[in-house]
Amino acid sequence: MADLTSSFCSAQPRLHIRSLNRTNGTLRSRCCKVRCVAAPAQEVTTGVKRNENIGKLQAGYLFPEIGRRRRAHQEKNPDAKIISLGIGDTTEPVPKSIADAMQKAAAGLATLEGYSGYGAEQGRGEVRQAICDRFYSHVGRKANEIFVSDGSKCDIGRLQMMFGASTSVAVQDPSYPVYVDSSVIMGMTDGYDESSKGFGKLEYMVCRPENDFFPDLSNARRTDLIFFCNPNNPTGAAATRKQLEELVAFARKNGSIIIYDAAYAIYISDPERPQSIFEIPGAEECALETCSFSKYAGFTGVRLGWTVVPEQLRYSDGFPVINDFNRIMTTVFNGASVVAQAGGFACLQDEGFKEMQELVAFYKENAAILRTTFKELGFSVYGGEDAPYVWVGFPGKPSWDVFAEILERCNIVTTPGSGFGPAGEGFVRASAFGHREDILEAVERFKKEFGGR
Amino acid sequence: MADLTSSFCSAQPRLHIRSLNRTNGTLRSRCCKVRCVAAPAQEVTTGVKRNENIGKLQAGYLFPEIGRRRRAHQEKNPDAKIISLGIGDTTEPVPKSIADAMQKAAAGLATLEGYSGYGAEQGRGEVRQAICDRFYSHVGRKANEIFVSDGSKCDIGRLQMMFGASTSVAVQDPSYPVYVDSSVIMGMTDGYDESSKGFGKLEYMVCRPENDFFPDLSNARRTDLIFFCNPNNPTGAAATRKQLEELVAFARKNGSIIIYDAAYAIYISDPERPQSIFEIPGAEECALETCSFSKYAGFTGVRLGWTVVPEQLRYSDGFPVINDFNRIMTTVFNGASVVAQAGGFACLQDEGFKEMQELVAFYKENAAILRTTFKELGFSVYGGEDAPYVWVGFPGKPSWDVFAEILERCNIVTTPGSGFGPAGEGFVRASAFGHREDILEAVERFKKEFGGR
């Protein structure tokens, strides 16, 4: 492989040329001809050093990688009718009153009365108030603490930018990959360690069946930030009130901030398992909460979420975290789409809220079907009761192998547990987001292929 | 002012209590009572250190500050009919065929056929292709180099996260505040220097009437990144082809990357002033371009933009910048709203494109009206020909004073030039985004108040 570096020409001393043709090793002429040929034979580099933090990342983001493998399987098996229990993507139509509200907002944009330009970066006042009334008033939060956004994934990126590279980070292991990846990108970690399958400096709080999927806090290192997804993606575990009290006490003792991801909280039925971290007294001084309409109302494509930052949450110098989050939201964000916000507002009215709950109930039935099937097949099954994810154990087998085997034998896409962290090894995640007929068909295929094992 | 720090209680040694009541200096009891009172008398801090980079920022983001002053003026003068030529926010309805497409997409979400969940984080293929066909095919760019997003402001934040704290940055002075503020937040600058009114390490490339609003590159320091907004916000100056060739040669010589913000490019009429940086040969090896539907189709509230990263753009080690941007977009972004994307697609069809051009022409007429008025009143006037902004000089007067005077005398909101950087001092920006009757009314007020000066 050629890797030639030289001056571009004397007048441009900082431009370097490398041979582009790295696959066959040939060298092309390396002077100014590069400007004239149709297919450039050589590559001109800038003098900008690549961000070494991004360079620490190992592979692409998990779900595009799964998509790539799915496409490869489809190409190899053009007739296969692939069913996806992979990425947690909603499949059912948006409830009518909610879609109607968006339709009306979109139509209104063509009229003088209905047109709106920039809204407040923090979201429309009525939307913030409605979110507060539905989910947070009873736990003492206020509308001005709620920031409406284009989704939790994006808010997590903005939170990372706010906290900055000097903070230390803990994550549940396994957990939603964005916490780790964004921490790596922002420079909160060291490089990847092949032996531990993790990034240096990052605290991985192992969550496995042995500890009821709740971290052993007596052995956890103190960090500035603790990402805590509840119910957890991917394990589907929802913490009990007692566990969350323990978490809050741990954060308060250590002066940590919990970034509580409640994206699936509406899937919790058990009253002994809180939906919001703010149900725990004292959490307002050590936690903020992100959430989203994506899995509540099928808004994965519409894009709408929110983050709650209590006024009482303070940095070590007493400065309110909410002030900095407001600065981030006004500086590198410009408000969620007015059409999406109209939809969000409708979700929180009586009719929309009822429709939304019915939608959630539908996916919960899917989860129950999957959970029952895996149980009947004799697998170790977790989650799926207070969450739309079922976490299935294949002890001793690498997750990607299990993923490949299920794809090969059943034409079903799952998500390999190791994609969520080293402690996810030996598991796959099955998502309950799917049309009922697909879930039932998937169940039949599982029974056929794994029934006799 | 009391600033008391103590242990919260012995069981929580890392929690500190400060007196919240900083305004009147009184101290309240400082033990566990904080948990029981309705209005907390004391503040519990975490141990998380505030991001010192955000701490370098001086004031709030410019436009919320202007909004604050506007509201204060309105409160003082409840009967005043304030006209805003301040923030560049579109006011005219979205053209019909474009709003129709969004309406249809929103309605479709309630149906099985029209529903869509997560799209590709990079945008829908047809939208990327349509953007490419309309704006970039003729300059050699390809659809896979185009990333659809929720707007340029947000993309700038993501670009800063991608390039990271180790890069050095240059900005036009004056320019859109987000370049500077996001650089400060990401740690690319030192602190604010009161004497120069700028941030340390940041290269301010002065653009004033004396240099035709184009930086003196012979005296500019080399930086990794060069933010270049063209036509410029706020000065309204659009660079000539020769000037952009000079900029590209400068970047290539230095191995810099130009972040070219083309948010207002459609306002350029003069064929000798390029709309895209990629019209300049060689730019694909030293530039990326951000753009937006906000000022093209009145999408400030709808939220849709894009960024073009040429495959040829490389870091110093030869690694393609596009690969890292793709990683950022898939990690901390989740695609633009499907409804907004349907609208963007409609903007690029023949009917929508024509409607969009008519909308732009309308705002350009507004700009011409403002420009003519200020000229007739004897002011030094710039911009407003190839841009929706008119830049008016008030030599020797502080911008915020001019802003206050115009608000006081005319009930008109402008934007103080110094809000865009130190070289904006002595100017105010008037935005051409407004209803025609408001522009005409504003013009009358200006004539009445400043006609006899």
PDB file of C-alpha atoms in Angstrom, chain A residues 106-292:
ATOM      1  CA  ALA A 106     -48.858  22.221   8.207  1.00  0.00           C
ATOM      2  CA  ALA A 107     -51.850  23.599   6.325  1.00  0.00           C
ATOM      3  CA  GLY A 108     -51.815  26.652   8.552  1.00  0.00           C
ATOM      4  CA  LEU A 109     -48.283  27.480   7.475  1.00  0.00           C
ATOM      5  CA  ALA A 110     -49.689  28.516   4.095  1.00  0.00           C
ATOM      6  CA  THR A 111     -51.898  31.153   5.754  1.00  0.00           C
ATOM      7  CA  LEU A 112     -51.075  34.484   7.323  1.00  0.00           C
ATOM      8  CA  GLU A 113     -52.800  33.520  10.573  1.00  0.00           C
ATOM      9  CA  GLY A 114     -51.323  30.033  10.817  1.00  0.00           C
ATOM     10  CA  TYR A 115     -47.788  30.884   9.773  1.00  0.00           C
ATOM     11  CA  SER A 116     -45.056  30.819  12.361  1.00  0.00           C
ATOM     12  CA  GLY A 117     -41.357  31.424  11.994  1.00  0.00           C
ATOM     13  CA  TYR A 118     -38.761  30.885  14.683  1.00  0.00           C
ATOM     14  CA  GLY A 119     -40.327  29.817  17.927  1.00  0.00           C
ATOM     15  CA  ALA A 120     -38.617  29.948  21.268  1.00  0.00           C
ATOM     16  CA  GLU A 121     -35.623  27.610  21.169  1.00  0.00           C
ATOM     17  CA  GLN A 122     -36.931  26.061  24.377  1.00  0.00           C
ATOM     18  CA  GLY A 123     -40.247  25.127  22.771  1.00  0.00           C
ATOM     19  CA  ARG A 124     -43.721  26.644  22.640  1.00  0.00           C
ATOM     20  CA  GLY A 125     -44.982  27.715  26.030  1.00  0.00           C
ATOM     21  CA  GLU A 126     -48.176  25.706  25.736  1.00  0.00           C
ATOM     22  CA  VAL A 127     -46.238  22.537  24.869  1.00  0.00           C
ATOM     23  CA  ARG A 128     -43.880  22.971  27.809  1.00  0.00           C
ATOM     24  CA  GLN A 129     -46.856  23.549  30.076  1.00  0.00           C
ATOM     25  CA  ALA A 130     -48.738  20.512  28.747  1.00  0.00           C
ATOM     26  CA  ILE A 131     -45.715  18.228  29.213  1.00  0.00           C
ATOM     27  CA  CYS A 132     -45.359  19.552  32.736  1.00  0.00           C
ATOM     28  CA  ASP A 133     -49.042  19.093  33.547  1.00  0.00           C
ATOM     29  CA  ARG A 134     -49.122  15.510  32.271  1.00  0.00           C
ATOM     30  CA  PHE A 135     -45.853  14.198  33.604  1.00  0.00           C
ATOM     31  CA  TYR A 136     -44.162  16.486  36.086  1.00  0.00           C
ATOM     32  CA  SER A 137     -46.408  18.852  38.046  1.00  0.00           C
ATOM     33  CA  HIS A 138     -47.100  16.204  40.679  1.00  0.00           C
ATOM     34  CA  VAL A 139     -43.379  15.765  41.280  1.00  0.00           C
ATOM     35  CA  GLY A 140     -42.721  19.463  41.681  1.00  0.00           C
ATOM     36  CA  ARG A 141     -41.288  20.355  38.293  1.00  0.00           C
ATOM     37  CA  LYS A 142     -42.248  23.526  36.447  1.00  0.00           C
ATOM     38  CA  ALA A 143     -42.876  24.336  32.799  1.00  0.00           C
ATOM     39  CA  ASN A 144     -39.837  26.615  32.564  1.00  0.00           C
ATOM     40  CA  GLU A 145     -37.631  23.641  33.443  1.00  0.00           C
ATOM     41  CA  ILE A 146     -38.817  21.725  30.368  1.00  0.00           C
ATOM     42  CA  PHE A 147     -36.967  22.158  27.071  1.00  0.00           C
ATOM     43  CA  VAL A 148     -38.699  20.777  23.972  1.00  0.00           C
ATOM     44  CA  SER A 149     -36.367  19.341  21.336  1.00  0.00           C
ATOM     45  CA  ASP A 150     -36.082  17.176  18.248  1.00  0.00           C
ATOM     46  CA  GLY A 151     -35.460  14.096  20.390  1.00  0.00           C
ATOM     47  CA  SER A 152     -33.518  12.551  23.228  1.00  0.00           C
ATOM     48  CA  LYS A 153     -30.623  11.349  21.087  1.00  0.00           C
ATOM     49  CA  CYS A 154     -29.987  14.927  20.008  1.00  0.00           C
ATOM     50  CA  ASP A 155     -30.415  16.234  23.555  1.00  0.00           C
ATOM     51  CA  ILE A 156     -27.834  13.772  24.784  1.00  0.00           C
ATOM     52  CA  GLY A 157     -25.363  15.227  22.279  1.00  0.00           C
ATOM     53  CA  ARG A 158     -26.159  18.727  23.487  1.00  0.00           C
ATOM     54  CA  LEU A 159     -25.867  17.712  27.140  1.00  0.00           C
ATOM     55  CA  GLN A 160     -22.434  16.262  26.429  1.00  0.00           C
ATOM     56  CA  MET A 161     -21.398  19.512  24.766  1.00  0.00           C
ATOM     57  CA  MET A 162     -22.655  21.374  27.826  1.00  0.00           C
ATOM     58  CA  PHE A 163     -20.868  19.267  30.425  1.00  0.00           C
ATOM     59  CA  GLY A 164     -17.690  19.149  28.386  1.00  0.00           C
ATOM     60  CA  ALA A 165     -14.602  17.007  28.149  1.00  0.00           C
ATOM     61  CA  SER A 166     -13.490  17.441  31.748  1.00  0.00           C
ATOM     62  CA  THR A 167     -16.363  15.503  33.274  1.00  0.00           C
ATOM     63  CA  SER A 168     -16.168  11.825  34.139  1.00  0.00           C
ATOM     64  CA  VAL A 169     -18.913   9.490  33.010  1.00  0.00           C
ATOM     65  CA  ALA A 170     -20.605   6.264  34.119  1.00  0.00           C
ATOM     66  CA  VAL A 171     -23.003   4.185  32.055  1.00  0.00           C
ATOM     67  CA  GLN A 172     -25.102   1.134  32.705  1.00  0.00           C
ATOM     68  CA  ASP A 173     -23.564  -1.812  30.912  1.00  0.00           C
ATOM     69  CA  PRO A 174     -25.327  -2.687  28.648  1.00  0.00           C
ATOM     70  CA  SER A 175     -27.030   0.518  27.577  1.00  0.00           C
ATOM     71  CA  TYR A 176     -28.076   2.687  24.636  1.00  0.00           C
ATOM     72  CA  PRO A 177     -24.842   3.161  22.642  1.00  0.00           C
ATOM     73  CA  VAL A 178     -25.203   6.935  22.281  1.00  0.00           C
ATOM     74  CA  TYR A 179     -24.091   7.577  25.880  1.00  0.00           C
ATOM     75  CA  VAL A 180     -20.761   5.893  25.292  1.00  0.00           C
ATOM     76  CA  ASP A 181     -20.207   7.076  21.736  1.00  0.00           C
ATOM     77  CA  SER A 182     -20.956  10.706  22.524  1.00  0.00           C
ATOM     78  CA  SER A 183     -18.706  10.533  25.598  1.00  0.00           C
ATOM     79  CA  VAL A 184     -15.904   9.230  23.419  1.00  0.00           C
ATOM     80  CA  ILE A 185     -16.444  11.937  20.799  1.00  0.00           C
ATOM     81  CA  MET A 186     -16.451  14.695  23.414  1.00  0.00           C
ATOM     82  CA  GLY A 187     -13.195  13.432  24.889  1.00  0.00           C
ATOM     83  CA  MET A 188     -14.456  12.168  28.229  1.00  0.00           C
ATOM     84  CA  THR A 189     -12.801   8.772  27.725  1.00  0.00           C
ATOM     85  CA  ASP A 190      -9.458   7.260  26.884  1.00  0.00           C
ATOM     86  CA  GLY A 191      -9.014   4.873  23.992  1.00  0.00           C
ATOM     87  CA  TYR A 192     -10.668   1.522  23.464  1.00  0.00           C
ATOM     88  CA  ASP A 193      -9.264  -1.399  25.370  1.00  0.00           C
ATOM     89  CA  GLU A 194      -9.593  -4.614  23.394  1.00  0.00           C
ATOM     90  CA  SER A 195      -9.299  -6.858  26.455  1.00  0.00           C
ATOM     91  CA  SER A 196     -12.138  -5.233  28.430  1.00  0.00           C
ATOM     92  CA  LYS A 197     -14.072  -4.268  25.272  1.00  0.00           C
ATOM     93  CA  GLY A 198     -14.519  -0.851  26.771  1.00  0.00           C
ATOM     94  CA  PHE A 199     -13.172   2.699  26.743  1.00  0.00           C
ATOM     95  CA  GLY A 200     -10.668   3.870  29.319  1.00  0.00           C
ATOM     96  CA  LYS A 201     -11.837   6.227  32.094  1.00  0.00           C
ATOM     97  CA  LEU A 202     -15.468   5.294  31.468  1.00  0.00           C
ATOM     98  CA  GLU A 203     -17.187   3.575  34.389  1.00  0.00           C
ATOM     99  CA  TYR A 204     -19.199   0.585  33.182  1.00  0.00           C
ATOM    100  CA  MET A 205     -21.850  -0.307  35.753  1.00  0.00           C
ATOM    101  CA  VAL A 206     -22.602  -3.930  34.951  1.00  0.00           C
ATOM    102  CA  CYS A 207     -26.288  -4.873  34.830  1.00  0.00           C
ATOM    103  CA  ARG A 208     -26.912  -8.573  34.449  1.00  0.00           C
ATOM    104  CA  PRO A 209     -29.419 -11.122  35.697  1.00  0.00           C
ATOM    105  CA  GLU A 210     -27.206 -11.803  38.714  1.00  0.00           C
ATOM    106  CA  ASN A 211     -27.793  -8.304  40.101  1.00  0.00           C
ATOM    107  CA  ASP A 212     -31.381  -7.895  38.914  1.00  0.00           C
ATOM    108  CA  PHE A 213     -29.999  -5.587  36.187  1.00  0.00           C
ATOM    109  CA  PHE A 214     -29.281  -2.909  38.772  1.00  0.00           C
ATOM    110  CA  PRO A 215     -25.669  -1.805  39.270  1.00  0.00           C
ATOM    111  CA  ASP A 216     -23.731  -2.746  42.366  1.00  0.00           C
ATOM    112  CA  LEU A 217     -23.317   0.813  43.624  1.00  0.00           C
ATOM    113  CA  SER A 218     -21.260  -0.246  46.612  1.00  0.00           C
ATOM    114  CA  ASN A 219     -18.473  -1.054  44.162  1.00  0.00           C
ATOM    115  CA  ALA A 220     -19.017   1.734  41.636  1.00  0.00           C
ATOM    116  CA  ARG A 221     -16.483   4.509  41.218  1.00  0.00           C
ATOM    117  CA  ARG A 222     -17.599   8.106  41.678  1.00  0.00           C
ATOM    118  CA  THR A 223     -18.143   9.973  38.403  1.00  0.00           C
ATOM    119  CA  ASP A 224     -19.512  13.415  37.583  1.00  0.00           C
ATOM    120  CA  LEU A 225     -22.228  12.071  35.296  1.00  0.00           C
ATOM    121  CA  ILE A 226     -24.258   8.880  35.493  1.00  0.00           C
ATOM    122  CA  PHE A 227     -26.281   7.939  32.430  1.00  0.00           C
ATOM    123  CA  PHE A 228     -29.211   5.894  33.617  1.00  0.00           C
ATOM    124  CA  CYS A 229     -31.825   4.620  31.181  1.00  0.00           C
ATOM    125  CA  ASN A 230     -35.014   3.417  32.861  1.00  0.00           C
ATOM    126  CA  PRO A 231     -36.599   1.185  31.785  1.00  0.00           C
ATOM    127  CA  ASN A 232     -33.307   0.156  30.369  1.00  0.00           C
ATOM    128  CA  ASN A 233     -32.624  -0.130  26.706  1.00  0.00           C
ATOM    129  CA  PRO A 234     -31.710  -2.924  25.897  1.00  0.00           C
ATOM    130  CA  THR A 235     -32.435  -5.137  28.904  1.00  0.00           C
ATOM    131  CA  GLY A 236     -36.010  -3.974  29.449  1.00  0.00           C
ATOM    132  CA  ALA A 237     -35.391  -3.839  33.196  1.00  0.00           C
ATOM    133  CA  ALA A 238     -37.327  -1.174  35.107  1.00  0.00           C
ATOM    134  CA  ALA A 239     -35.875  -0.222  38.463  1.00  0.00           C
ATOM    135  CA  THR A 240     -37.934  -0.404  41.630  1.00  0.00           C
ATOM    136  CA  ARG A 241     -38.543   2.646  43.782  1.00  0.00           C
ATOM    137  CA  LYS A 242     -36.064   1.295  46.291  1.00  0.00           C
ATOM    138  CA  GLN A 243     -33.411   0.884  43.621  1.00  0.00           C
ATOM    139  CA  LEU A 244     -33.929   4.426  42.364  1.00  0.00           C
ATOM    140  CA  GLU A 245     -33.751   5.753  45.913  1.00  0.00           C
ATOM    141  CA  GLU A 246     -30.452   3.967  46.192  1.00  0.00           C
ATOM    142  CA  LEU A 247     -29.284   5.539  42.942  1.00  0.00           C
ATOM    143  CA  VAL A 248     -30.284   9.034  44.059  1.00  0.00           C
ATOM    144  CA  ALA A 249     -28.590   8.556  47.425  1.00  0.00           C
ATOM    145  CA  PHE A 250     -25.451   7.370  45.621  1.00  0.00           C
ATOM    146  CA  ALA A 251     -25.468  10.425  43.348  1.00  0.00           C
ATOM    147  CA  ARG A 252     -26.090  12.813  46.232  1.00  0.00           C
ATOM    148  CA  LYS A 253     -23.369  11.230  48.328  1.00  0.00           C
ATOM    149  CA  ASN A 254     -20.911  11.587  45.467  1.00  0.00           C
ATOM    150  CA  GLY A 255     -22.127  14.923  44.161  1.00  0.00           C
ATOM    151  CA  SER A 256     -22.870  13.322  40.793  1.00  0.00           C
ATOM    152  CA  ILE A 257     -25.476  14.296  38.236  1.00  0.00           C
ATOM    153  CA  ILE A 258     -27.793  11.580  36.906  1.00  0.00           C
ATOM    154  CA  ILE A 259     -28.791  11.936  33.275  1.00  0.00           C
ATOM    155  CA  TYR A 260     -31.991   9.954  33.489  1.00  0.00           C
ATOM    156  CA  ASP A 261     -33.303   8.726  30.148  1.00  0.00           C
ATOM    157  CA  ALA A 262     -37.015   8.051  30.435  1.00  0.00           C
ATOM    158  CA  ALA A 263     -37.632   7.381  26.745  1.00  0.00           C
ATOM    159  CA  TYR A 264     -39.595   4.218  27.566  1.00  0.00           C
ATOM    160  CA  ALA A 265     -41.068   5.259  30.922  1.00  0.00           C
ATOM    161  CA  ILE A 266     -44.643   5.120  29.640  1.00  0.00           C
ATOM    162  CA  TYR A 267     -44.170   1.343  29.192  1.00  0.00           C
ATOM    163  CA  ILE A 268     -43.893   0.877  32.951  1.00  0.00           C
ATOM    164  CA  SER A 269     -47.107  -0.588  34.410  1.00  0.00           C
ATOM    165  CA  ASP A 270     -45.914  -1.685  37.824  1.00  0.00           C
ATOM    166  CA  PRO A 271     -46.776   1.137  40.274  1.00  0.00           C
ATOM    167  CA  GLU A 272     -43.795   0.160  42.399  1.00  0.00           C
ATOM    168  CA  ARG A 273     -41.468   1.136  39.553  1.00  0.00           C
ATOM    169  CA  PRO A 274     -41.322   4.936  39.074  1.00  0.00           C
ATOM    170  CA  GLN A 275     -41.713   6.517  35.661  1.00  0.00           C
ATOM    171  CA  SER A 276     -39.777   9.671  36.482  1.00  0.00           C
ATOM    172  CA  ILE A 277     -36.621  10.111  38.529  1.00  0.00           C
ATOM    173  CA  PHE A 278     -38.313  13.109  40.122  1.00  0.00           C
ATOM    174  CA  GLU A 279     -40.618  10.747  41.993  1.00  0.00           C
ATOM    175  CA  ILE A 280     -37.622  10.218  44.249  1.00  0.00           C
ATOM    176  CA  PRO A 281     -37.235  13.008  46.841  1.00  0.00           C
ATOM    177  CA  GLY A 282     -33.978  14.870  46.405  1.00  0.00           C
ATOM    178  CA  ALA A 283     -33.574  13.906  42.743  1.00  0.00           C
ATOM    179  CA  GLU A 284     -34.166  17.516  41.716  1.00  0.00           C
ATOM    180  CA  GLU A 285     -30.789  18.351  43.217  1.00  0.00           C
ATOM    181  CA  CYS A 286     -28.871  15.582  41.455  1.00  0.00           C
ATOM    182  CA  ALA A 287     -30.702  14.637  38.248  1.00  0.00           C
ATOM    183  CA  LEU A 288     -32.047  15.834  34.953  1.00  0.00           C
ATOM    184  CA  GLU A 289     -34.369  13.800  32.762  1.00  0.00           C
ATOM    185  CA  THR A 290     -34.643  13.336  29.000  1.00  0.00           C
ATOM    186  CA  CYS A 291     -37.689  11.897  27.321  1.00  0.00           C
ATOM    187  CA  SER A 292     -39.265  11.617  23.906  1.00  0.00           C
TER     188      SER A 292
END
